[in-house]
mmCIF file of C-alpha atoms and ligand atoms in Angstrom:
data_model
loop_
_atom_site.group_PDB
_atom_site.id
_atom_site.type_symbol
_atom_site.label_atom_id
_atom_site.label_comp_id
_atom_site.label_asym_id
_atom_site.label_seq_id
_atom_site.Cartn_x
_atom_site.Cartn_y
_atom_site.Cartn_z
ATOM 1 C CA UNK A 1 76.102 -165.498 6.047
ATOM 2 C CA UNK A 2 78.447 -168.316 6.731
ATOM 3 C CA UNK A 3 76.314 -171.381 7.377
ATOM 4 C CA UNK A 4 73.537 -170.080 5.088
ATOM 5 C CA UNK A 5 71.050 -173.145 4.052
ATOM 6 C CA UNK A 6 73.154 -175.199 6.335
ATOM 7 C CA UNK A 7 71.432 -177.598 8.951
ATOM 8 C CA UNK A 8 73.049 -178.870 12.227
ATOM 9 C CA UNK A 9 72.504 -181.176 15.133
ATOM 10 C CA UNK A 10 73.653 -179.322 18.498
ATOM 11 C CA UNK A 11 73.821 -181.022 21.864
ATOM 12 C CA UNK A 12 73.774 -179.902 25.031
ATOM 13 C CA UNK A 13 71.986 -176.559 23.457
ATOM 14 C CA UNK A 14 70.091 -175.383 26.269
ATOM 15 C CA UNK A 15 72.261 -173.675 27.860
ATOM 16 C CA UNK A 16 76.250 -171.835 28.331
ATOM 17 C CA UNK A 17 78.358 -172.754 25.478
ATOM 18 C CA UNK A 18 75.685 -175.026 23.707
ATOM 19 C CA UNK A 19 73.352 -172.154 23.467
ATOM 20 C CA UNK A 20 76.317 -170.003 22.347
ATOM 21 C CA UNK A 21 76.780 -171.953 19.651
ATOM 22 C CA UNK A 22 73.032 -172.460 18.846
ATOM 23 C CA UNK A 23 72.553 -168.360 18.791
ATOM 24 C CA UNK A 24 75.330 -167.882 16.581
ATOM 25 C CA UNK A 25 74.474 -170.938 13.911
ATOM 26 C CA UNK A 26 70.873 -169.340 13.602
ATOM 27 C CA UNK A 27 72.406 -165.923 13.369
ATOM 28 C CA UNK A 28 74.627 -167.231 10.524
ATOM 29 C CA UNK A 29 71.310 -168.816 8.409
ATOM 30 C CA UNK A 30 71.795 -172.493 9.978
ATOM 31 C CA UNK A 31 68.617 -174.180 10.868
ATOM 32 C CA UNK A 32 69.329 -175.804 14.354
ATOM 33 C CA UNK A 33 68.039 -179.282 16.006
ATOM 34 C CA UNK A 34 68.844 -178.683 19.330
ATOM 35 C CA UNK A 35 69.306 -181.590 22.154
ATOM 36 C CA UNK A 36 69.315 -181.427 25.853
ATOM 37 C CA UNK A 37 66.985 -183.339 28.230
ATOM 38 C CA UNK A 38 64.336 -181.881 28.781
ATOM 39 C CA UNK A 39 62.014 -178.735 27.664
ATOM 40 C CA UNK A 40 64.612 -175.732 28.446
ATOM 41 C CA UNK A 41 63.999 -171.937 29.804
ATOM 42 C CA UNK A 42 65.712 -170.966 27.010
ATOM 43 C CA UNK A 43 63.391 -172.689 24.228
ATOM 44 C CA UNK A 44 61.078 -170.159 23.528
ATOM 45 C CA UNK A 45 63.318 -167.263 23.379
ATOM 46 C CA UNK A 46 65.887 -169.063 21.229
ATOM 47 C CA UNK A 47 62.929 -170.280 19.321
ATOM 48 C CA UNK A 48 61.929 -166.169 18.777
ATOM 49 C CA UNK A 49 65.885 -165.927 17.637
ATOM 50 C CA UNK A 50 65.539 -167.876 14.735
ATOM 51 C CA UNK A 51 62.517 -166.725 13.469
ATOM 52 C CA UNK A 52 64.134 -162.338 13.573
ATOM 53 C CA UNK A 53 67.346 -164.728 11.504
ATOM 54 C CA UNK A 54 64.733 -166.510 8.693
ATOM 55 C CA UNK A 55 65.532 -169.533 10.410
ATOM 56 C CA UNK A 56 64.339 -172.565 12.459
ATOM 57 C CA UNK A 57 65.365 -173.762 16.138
ATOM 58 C CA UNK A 58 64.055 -177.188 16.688
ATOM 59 C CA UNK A 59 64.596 -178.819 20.243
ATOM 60 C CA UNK A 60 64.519 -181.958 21.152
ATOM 61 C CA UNK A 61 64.876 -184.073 24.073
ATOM 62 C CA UNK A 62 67.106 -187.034 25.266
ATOM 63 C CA UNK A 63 69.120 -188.083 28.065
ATOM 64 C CA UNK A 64 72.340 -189.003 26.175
ATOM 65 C CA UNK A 65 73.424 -191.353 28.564
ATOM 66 C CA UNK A 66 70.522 -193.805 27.567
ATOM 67 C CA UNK A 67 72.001 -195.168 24.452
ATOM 68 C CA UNK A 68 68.883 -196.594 23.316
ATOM 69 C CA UNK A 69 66.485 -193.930 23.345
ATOM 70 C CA UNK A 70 69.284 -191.861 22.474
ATOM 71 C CA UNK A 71 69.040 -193.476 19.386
ATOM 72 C CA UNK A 72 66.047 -193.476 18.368
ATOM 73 C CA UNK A 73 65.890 -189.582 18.837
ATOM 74 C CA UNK A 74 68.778 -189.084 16.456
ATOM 75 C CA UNK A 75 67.301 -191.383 13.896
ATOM 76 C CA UNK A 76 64.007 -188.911 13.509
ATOM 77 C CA UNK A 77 65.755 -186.022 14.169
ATOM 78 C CA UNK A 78 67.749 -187.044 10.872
ATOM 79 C CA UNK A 79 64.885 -187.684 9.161
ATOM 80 C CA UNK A 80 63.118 -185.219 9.846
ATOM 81 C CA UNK A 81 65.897 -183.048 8.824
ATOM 82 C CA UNK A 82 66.919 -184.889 5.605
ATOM 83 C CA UNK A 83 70.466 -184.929 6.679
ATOM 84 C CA UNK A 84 72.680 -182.364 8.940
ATOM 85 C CA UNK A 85 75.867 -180.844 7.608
ATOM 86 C CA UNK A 86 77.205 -180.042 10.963
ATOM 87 C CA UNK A 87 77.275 -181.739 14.263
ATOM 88 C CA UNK A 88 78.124 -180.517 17.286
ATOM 89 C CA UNK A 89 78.770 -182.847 20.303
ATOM 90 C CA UNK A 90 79.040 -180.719 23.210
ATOM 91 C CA UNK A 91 76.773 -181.886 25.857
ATOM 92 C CA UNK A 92 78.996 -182.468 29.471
ATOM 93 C CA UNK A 93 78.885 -182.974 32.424
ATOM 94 C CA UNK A 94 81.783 -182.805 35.626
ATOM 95 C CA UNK A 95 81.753 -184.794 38.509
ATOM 96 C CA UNK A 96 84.578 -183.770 40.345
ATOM 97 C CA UNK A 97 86.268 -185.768 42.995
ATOM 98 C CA UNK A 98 90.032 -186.887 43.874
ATOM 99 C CA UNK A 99 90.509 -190.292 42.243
ATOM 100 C CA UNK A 100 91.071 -192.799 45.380
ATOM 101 C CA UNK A 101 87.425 -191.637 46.993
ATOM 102 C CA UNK A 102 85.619 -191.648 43.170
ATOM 103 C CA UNK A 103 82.572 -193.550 42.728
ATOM 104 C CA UNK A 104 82.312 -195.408 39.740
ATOM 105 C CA UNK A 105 79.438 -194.476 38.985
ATOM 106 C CA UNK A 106 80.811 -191.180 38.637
ATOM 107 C CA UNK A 107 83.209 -192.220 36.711
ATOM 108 C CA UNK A 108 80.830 -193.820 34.554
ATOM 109 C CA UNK A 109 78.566 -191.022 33.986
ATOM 110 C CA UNK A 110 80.835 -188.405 32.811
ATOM 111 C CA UNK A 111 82.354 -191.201 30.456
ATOM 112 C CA UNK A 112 79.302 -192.283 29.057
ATOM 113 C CA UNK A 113 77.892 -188.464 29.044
ATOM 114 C CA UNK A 114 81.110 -186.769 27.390
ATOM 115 C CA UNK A 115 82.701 -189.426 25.307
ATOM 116 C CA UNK A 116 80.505 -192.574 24.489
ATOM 117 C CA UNK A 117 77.402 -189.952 23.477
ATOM 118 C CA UNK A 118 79.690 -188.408 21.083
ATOM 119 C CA UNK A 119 80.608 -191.894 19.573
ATOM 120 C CA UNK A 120 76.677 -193.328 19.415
ATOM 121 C CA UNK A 121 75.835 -189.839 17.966
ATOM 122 C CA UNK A 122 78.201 -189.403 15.538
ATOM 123 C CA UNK A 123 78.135 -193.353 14.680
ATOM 124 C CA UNK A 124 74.361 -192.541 12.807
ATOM 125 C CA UNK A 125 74.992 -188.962 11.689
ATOM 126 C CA UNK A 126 78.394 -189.689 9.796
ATOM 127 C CA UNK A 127 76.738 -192.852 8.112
ATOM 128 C CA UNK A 128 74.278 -190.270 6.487
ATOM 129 C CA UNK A 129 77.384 -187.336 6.077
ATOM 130 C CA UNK A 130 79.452 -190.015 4.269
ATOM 131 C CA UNK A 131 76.820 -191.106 1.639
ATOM 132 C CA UNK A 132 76.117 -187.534 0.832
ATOM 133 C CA UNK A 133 80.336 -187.317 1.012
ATOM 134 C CA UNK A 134 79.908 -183.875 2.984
ATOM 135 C CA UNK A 135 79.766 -183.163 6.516
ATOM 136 C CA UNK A 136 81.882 -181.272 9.563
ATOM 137 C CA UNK A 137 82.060 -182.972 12.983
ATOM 138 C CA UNK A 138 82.686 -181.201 16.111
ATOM 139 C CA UNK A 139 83.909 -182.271 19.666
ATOM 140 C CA UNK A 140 83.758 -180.163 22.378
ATOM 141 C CA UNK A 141 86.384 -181.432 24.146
ATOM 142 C CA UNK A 142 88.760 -179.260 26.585
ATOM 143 C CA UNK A 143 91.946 -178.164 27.802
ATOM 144 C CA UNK A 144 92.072 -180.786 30.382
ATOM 145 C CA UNK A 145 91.813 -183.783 28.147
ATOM 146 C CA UNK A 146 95.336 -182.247 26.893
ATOM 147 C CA UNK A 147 97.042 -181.222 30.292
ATOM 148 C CA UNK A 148 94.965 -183.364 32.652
ATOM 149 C CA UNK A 149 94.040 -182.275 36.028
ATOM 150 C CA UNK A 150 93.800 -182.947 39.714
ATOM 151 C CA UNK A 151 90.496 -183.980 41.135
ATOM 152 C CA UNK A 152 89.098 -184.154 37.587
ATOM 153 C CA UNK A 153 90.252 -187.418 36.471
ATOM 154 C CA UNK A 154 87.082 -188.944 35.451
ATOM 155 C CA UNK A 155 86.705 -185.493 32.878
ATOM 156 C CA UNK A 156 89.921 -185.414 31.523
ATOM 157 C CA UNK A 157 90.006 -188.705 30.435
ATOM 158 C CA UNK A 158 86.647 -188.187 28.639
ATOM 159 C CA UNK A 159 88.065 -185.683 27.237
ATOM 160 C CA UNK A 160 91.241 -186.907 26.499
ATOM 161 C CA UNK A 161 89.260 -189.835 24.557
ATOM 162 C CA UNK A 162 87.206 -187.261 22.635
ATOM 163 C CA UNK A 163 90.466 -186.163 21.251
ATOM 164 C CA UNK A 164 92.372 -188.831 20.203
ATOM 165 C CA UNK A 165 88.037 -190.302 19.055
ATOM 166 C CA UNK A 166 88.230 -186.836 16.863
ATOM 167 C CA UNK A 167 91.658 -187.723 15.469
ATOM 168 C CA UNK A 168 90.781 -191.403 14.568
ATOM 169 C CA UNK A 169 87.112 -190.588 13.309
ATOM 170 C CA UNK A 170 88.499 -187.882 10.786
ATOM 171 C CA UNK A 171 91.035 -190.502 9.789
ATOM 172 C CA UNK A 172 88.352 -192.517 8.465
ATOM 173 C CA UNK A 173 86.577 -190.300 6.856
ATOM 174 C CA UNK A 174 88.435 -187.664 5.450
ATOM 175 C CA UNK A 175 88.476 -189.450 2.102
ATOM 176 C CA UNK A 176 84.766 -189.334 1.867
ATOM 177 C CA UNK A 177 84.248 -185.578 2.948
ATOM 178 C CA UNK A 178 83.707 -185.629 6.279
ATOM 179 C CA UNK A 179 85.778 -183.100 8.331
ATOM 180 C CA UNK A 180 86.031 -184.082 12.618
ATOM 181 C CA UNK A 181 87.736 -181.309 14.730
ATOM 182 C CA UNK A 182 87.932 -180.963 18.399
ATOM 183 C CA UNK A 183 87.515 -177.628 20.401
ATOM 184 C CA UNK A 184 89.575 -177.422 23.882
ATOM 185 C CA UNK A 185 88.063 -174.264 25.479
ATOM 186 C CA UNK A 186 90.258 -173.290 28.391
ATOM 187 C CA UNK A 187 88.297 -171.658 31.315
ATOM 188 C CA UNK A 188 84.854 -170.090 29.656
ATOM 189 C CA UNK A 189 82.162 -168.131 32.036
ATOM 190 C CA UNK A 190 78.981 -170.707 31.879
ATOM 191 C CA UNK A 191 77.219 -172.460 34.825
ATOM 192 C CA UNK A 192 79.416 -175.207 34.490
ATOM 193 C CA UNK A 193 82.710 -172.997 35.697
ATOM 194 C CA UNK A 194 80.740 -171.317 37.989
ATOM 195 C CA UNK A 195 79.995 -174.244 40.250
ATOM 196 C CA UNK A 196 84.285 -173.905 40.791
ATOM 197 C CA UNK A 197 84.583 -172.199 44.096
ATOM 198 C CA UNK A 198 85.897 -169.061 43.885
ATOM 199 C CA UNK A 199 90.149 -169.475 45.206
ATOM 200 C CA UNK A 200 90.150 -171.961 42.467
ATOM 201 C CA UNK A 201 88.884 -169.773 39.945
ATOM 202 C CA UNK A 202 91.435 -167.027 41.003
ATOM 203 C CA UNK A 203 94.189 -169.685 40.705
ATOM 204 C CA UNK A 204 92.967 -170.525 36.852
ATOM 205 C CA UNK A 205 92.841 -167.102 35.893
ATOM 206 C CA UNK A 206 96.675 -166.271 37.077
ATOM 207 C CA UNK A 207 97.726 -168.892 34.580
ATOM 208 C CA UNK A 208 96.190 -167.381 31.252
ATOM 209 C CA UNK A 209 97.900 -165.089 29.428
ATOM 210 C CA UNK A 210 95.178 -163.405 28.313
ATOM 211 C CA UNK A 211 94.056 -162.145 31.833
ATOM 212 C CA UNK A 212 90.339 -162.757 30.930
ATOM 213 C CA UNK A 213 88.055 -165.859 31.488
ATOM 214 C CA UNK A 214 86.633 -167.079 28.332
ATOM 215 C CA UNK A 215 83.211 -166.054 26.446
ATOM 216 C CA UNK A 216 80.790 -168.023 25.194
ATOM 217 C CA UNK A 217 80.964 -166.237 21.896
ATOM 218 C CA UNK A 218 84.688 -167.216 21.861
ATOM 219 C CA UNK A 219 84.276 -170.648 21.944
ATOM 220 C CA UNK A 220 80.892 -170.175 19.555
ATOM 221 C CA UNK A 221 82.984 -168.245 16.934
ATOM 222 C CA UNK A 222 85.330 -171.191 16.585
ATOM 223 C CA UNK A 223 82.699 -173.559 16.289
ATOM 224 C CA UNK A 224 81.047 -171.377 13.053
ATOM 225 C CA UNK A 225 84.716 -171.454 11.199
ATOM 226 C CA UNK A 226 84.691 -175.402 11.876
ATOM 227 C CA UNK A 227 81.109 -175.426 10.741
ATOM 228 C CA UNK A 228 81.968 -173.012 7.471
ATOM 229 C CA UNK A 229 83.186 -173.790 4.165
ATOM 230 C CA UNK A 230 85.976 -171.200 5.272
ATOM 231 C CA UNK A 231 87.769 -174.633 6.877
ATOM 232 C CA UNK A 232 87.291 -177.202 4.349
ATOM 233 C CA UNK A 233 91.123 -178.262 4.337
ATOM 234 C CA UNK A 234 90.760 -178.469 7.942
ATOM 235 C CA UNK A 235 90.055 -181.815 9.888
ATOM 236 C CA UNK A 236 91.887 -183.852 12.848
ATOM 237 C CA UNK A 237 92.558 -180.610 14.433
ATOM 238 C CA UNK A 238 92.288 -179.731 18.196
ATOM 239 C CA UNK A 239 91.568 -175.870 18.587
ATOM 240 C CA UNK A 240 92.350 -174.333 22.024
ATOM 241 C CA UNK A 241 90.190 -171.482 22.717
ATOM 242 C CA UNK A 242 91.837 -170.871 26.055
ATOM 243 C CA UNK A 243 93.607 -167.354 26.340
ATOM 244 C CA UNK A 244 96.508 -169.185 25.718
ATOM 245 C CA UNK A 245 96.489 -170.859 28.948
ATOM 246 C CA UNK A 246 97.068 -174.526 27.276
ATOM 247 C CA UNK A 247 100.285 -173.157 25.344
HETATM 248 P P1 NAP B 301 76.710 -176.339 31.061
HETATM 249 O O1 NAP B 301 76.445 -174.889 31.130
HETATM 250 O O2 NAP B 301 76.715 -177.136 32.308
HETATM 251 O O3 NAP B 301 75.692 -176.997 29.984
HETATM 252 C C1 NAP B 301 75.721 -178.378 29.766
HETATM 253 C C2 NAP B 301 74.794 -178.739 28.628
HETATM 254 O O4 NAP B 301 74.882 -180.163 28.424
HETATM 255 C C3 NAP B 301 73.337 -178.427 28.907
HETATM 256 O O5 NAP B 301 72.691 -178.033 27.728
HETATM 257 C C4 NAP B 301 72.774 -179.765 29.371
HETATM 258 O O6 NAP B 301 71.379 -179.940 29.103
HETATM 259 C C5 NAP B 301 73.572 -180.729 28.504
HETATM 260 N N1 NAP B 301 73.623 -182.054 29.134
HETATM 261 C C6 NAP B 301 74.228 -182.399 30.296
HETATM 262 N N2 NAP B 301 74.010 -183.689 30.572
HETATM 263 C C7 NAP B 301 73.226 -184.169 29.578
HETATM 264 C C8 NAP B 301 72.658 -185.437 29.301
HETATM 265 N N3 NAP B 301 72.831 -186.486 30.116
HETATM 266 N N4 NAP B 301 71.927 -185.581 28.174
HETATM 267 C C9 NAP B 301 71.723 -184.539 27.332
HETATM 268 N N5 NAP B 301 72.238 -183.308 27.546
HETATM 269 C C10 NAP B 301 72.983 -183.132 28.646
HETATM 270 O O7 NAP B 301 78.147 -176.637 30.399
HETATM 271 P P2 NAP B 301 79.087 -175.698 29.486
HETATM 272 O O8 NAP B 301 80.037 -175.000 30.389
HETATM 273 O O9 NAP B 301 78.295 -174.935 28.519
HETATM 274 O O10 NAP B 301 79.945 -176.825 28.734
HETATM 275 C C11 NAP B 301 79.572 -177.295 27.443
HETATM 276 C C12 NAP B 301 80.678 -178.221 26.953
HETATM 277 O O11 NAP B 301 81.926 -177.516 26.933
HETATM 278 C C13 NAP B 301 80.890 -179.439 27.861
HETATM 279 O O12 NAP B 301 81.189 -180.565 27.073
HETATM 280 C C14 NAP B 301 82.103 -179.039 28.689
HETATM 281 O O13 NAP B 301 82.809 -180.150 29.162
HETATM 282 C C15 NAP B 301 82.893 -178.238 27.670
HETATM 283 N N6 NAP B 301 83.849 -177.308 28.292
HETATM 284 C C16 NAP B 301 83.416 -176.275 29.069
HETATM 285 C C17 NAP B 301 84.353 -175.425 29.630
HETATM 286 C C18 NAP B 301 83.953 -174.251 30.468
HETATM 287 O O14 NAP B 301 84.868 -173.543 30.945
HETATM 288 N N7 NAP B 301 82.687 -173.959 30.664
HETATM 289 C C19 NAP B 301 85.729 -175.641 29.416
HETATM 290 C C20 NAP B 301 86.112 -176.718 28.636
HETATM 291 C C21 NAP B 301 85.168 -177.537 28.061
HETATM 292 P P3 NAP B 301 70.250 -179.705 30.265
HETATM 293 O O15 NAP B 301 70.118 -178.223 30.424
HETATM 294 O O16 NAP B 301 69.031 -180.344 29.724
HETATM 295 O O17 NAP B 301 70.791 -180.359 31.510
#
């Protein structure tokens, strides 16, 4: 197994590509803390998972928009782990609009939701990842933070700063073990792409070579190879899993 006695912190797990990622950690022999905000439909069957994979699913609760308590949730869920060896920041949110009617606080939200959790987050775990001089660091970023994209301006720049955050965090820490990679999945079936109506999502789907909306799996599969000790000379990268639509 490729993650075998490894332990991760996983955000946004409760569902689509978080809970991809989650089922396919435990399935590899990772033990899992899972966030989202609050207790999830999916908890006790994931919970079930782990235990058929010898493993444990823990998952806890935080809105990771308030910093504070935010805090404090990843400071026992480190402790009570003793340490994680992969985290996973993947918990987003859109709030689509064109940019001359946006709200600020929508702007806000999806900035503090997608980029500044992934910077509070990763601020206490790689303190712990650096003393142990061991760790791999994961952004889910996406194919918009690279291209950008109409009536999404508030997202791509969040994810446009979780790239060039990944870049600059692994630049500081690459000397003392710790890996960061982004992921930029392209357009991946989850309720989060299904909220696009449907012309739009016919429009997308011209424009990737591989003809096919993304899986889950796809984007979960990536994240176990960052996770692995298959990638160790790998760090600052941004991975499209995209069809090939970002090329
Ligand atoms: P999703 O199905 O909407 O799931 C979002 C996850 O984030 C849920 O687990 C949700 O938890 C969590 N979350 C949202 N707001 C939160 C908050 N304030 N505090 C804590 N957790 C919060 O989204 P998805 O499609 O799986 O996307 C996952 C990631 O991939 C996102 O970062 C997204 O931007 C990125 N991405 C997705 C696509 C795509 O095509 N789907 C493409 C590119 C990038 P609750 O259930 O508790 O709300």
């Amino acid at each position: 197994m490729l993650l075998e006695n490894k332990k991760a912190l996983i955000t946004g797990s409760s569902r689509g590509i978080g809970l991809g990622i989650t089922k396919r950690y435990l399935e590899e022999g990772c033990e899992v803390w899972g966030l989202c905000t609050k207790d999830s439909p999916a908890k006790a069957e994931t919970e079930a998972f782990a235990k058929e994979h010898g493993v444990a699913y823990h998952e806890i609760h935080a809105n990771v928009a308030e910093v504070e308590n935010l805090k404090l949730v990843i400071k026992d869920a480190l402790k009570e782990a003793g340490g994680f060896d992969i985290l996973v920041n993947n918990a987003g949110i859109t709030r689509d609009g064109l940019s001359f009617r946006m709200k600020l606080e929508d702007w806000n939200s999806v900035l503090s939701i997608n980029l500044t959790s992934a910077f509070i987050i990763s601020q206490i775990i790689s303190g712990d990842m650096i003393r142990k001089r061991a760790g791999s660091i994961i952004n889910m970023a996406s194919i918009v933070g690279l291209h950008g994209q109409g009536g999404q301006v508030n997202y791509a720049a969040s994810k446009g700063g979780l790239i060039a955050y990944t870049k600059s965090l692994a630049k500081e820490t690459g000397a003392r073990g710790v890996r960061v990679n982004a992921i930029a999945p392209g357009f991946i079936e989850t309720e989060m792409t299904a909220a696009v109506n449907e012309e739009a999502q016919k429009a997308w789907l011209e424009t990737i070579p591989a003809k096919r909306a993304g899986k889950v799996e796809d984007v979960a599969n990536t994240c176990v190879f960052l996770g692995s000790d298959l990638s160790t000379y790998i760090t600052a990268q941004v991975i499209g899993v995209d069809g090939g639509m970002g090329a």
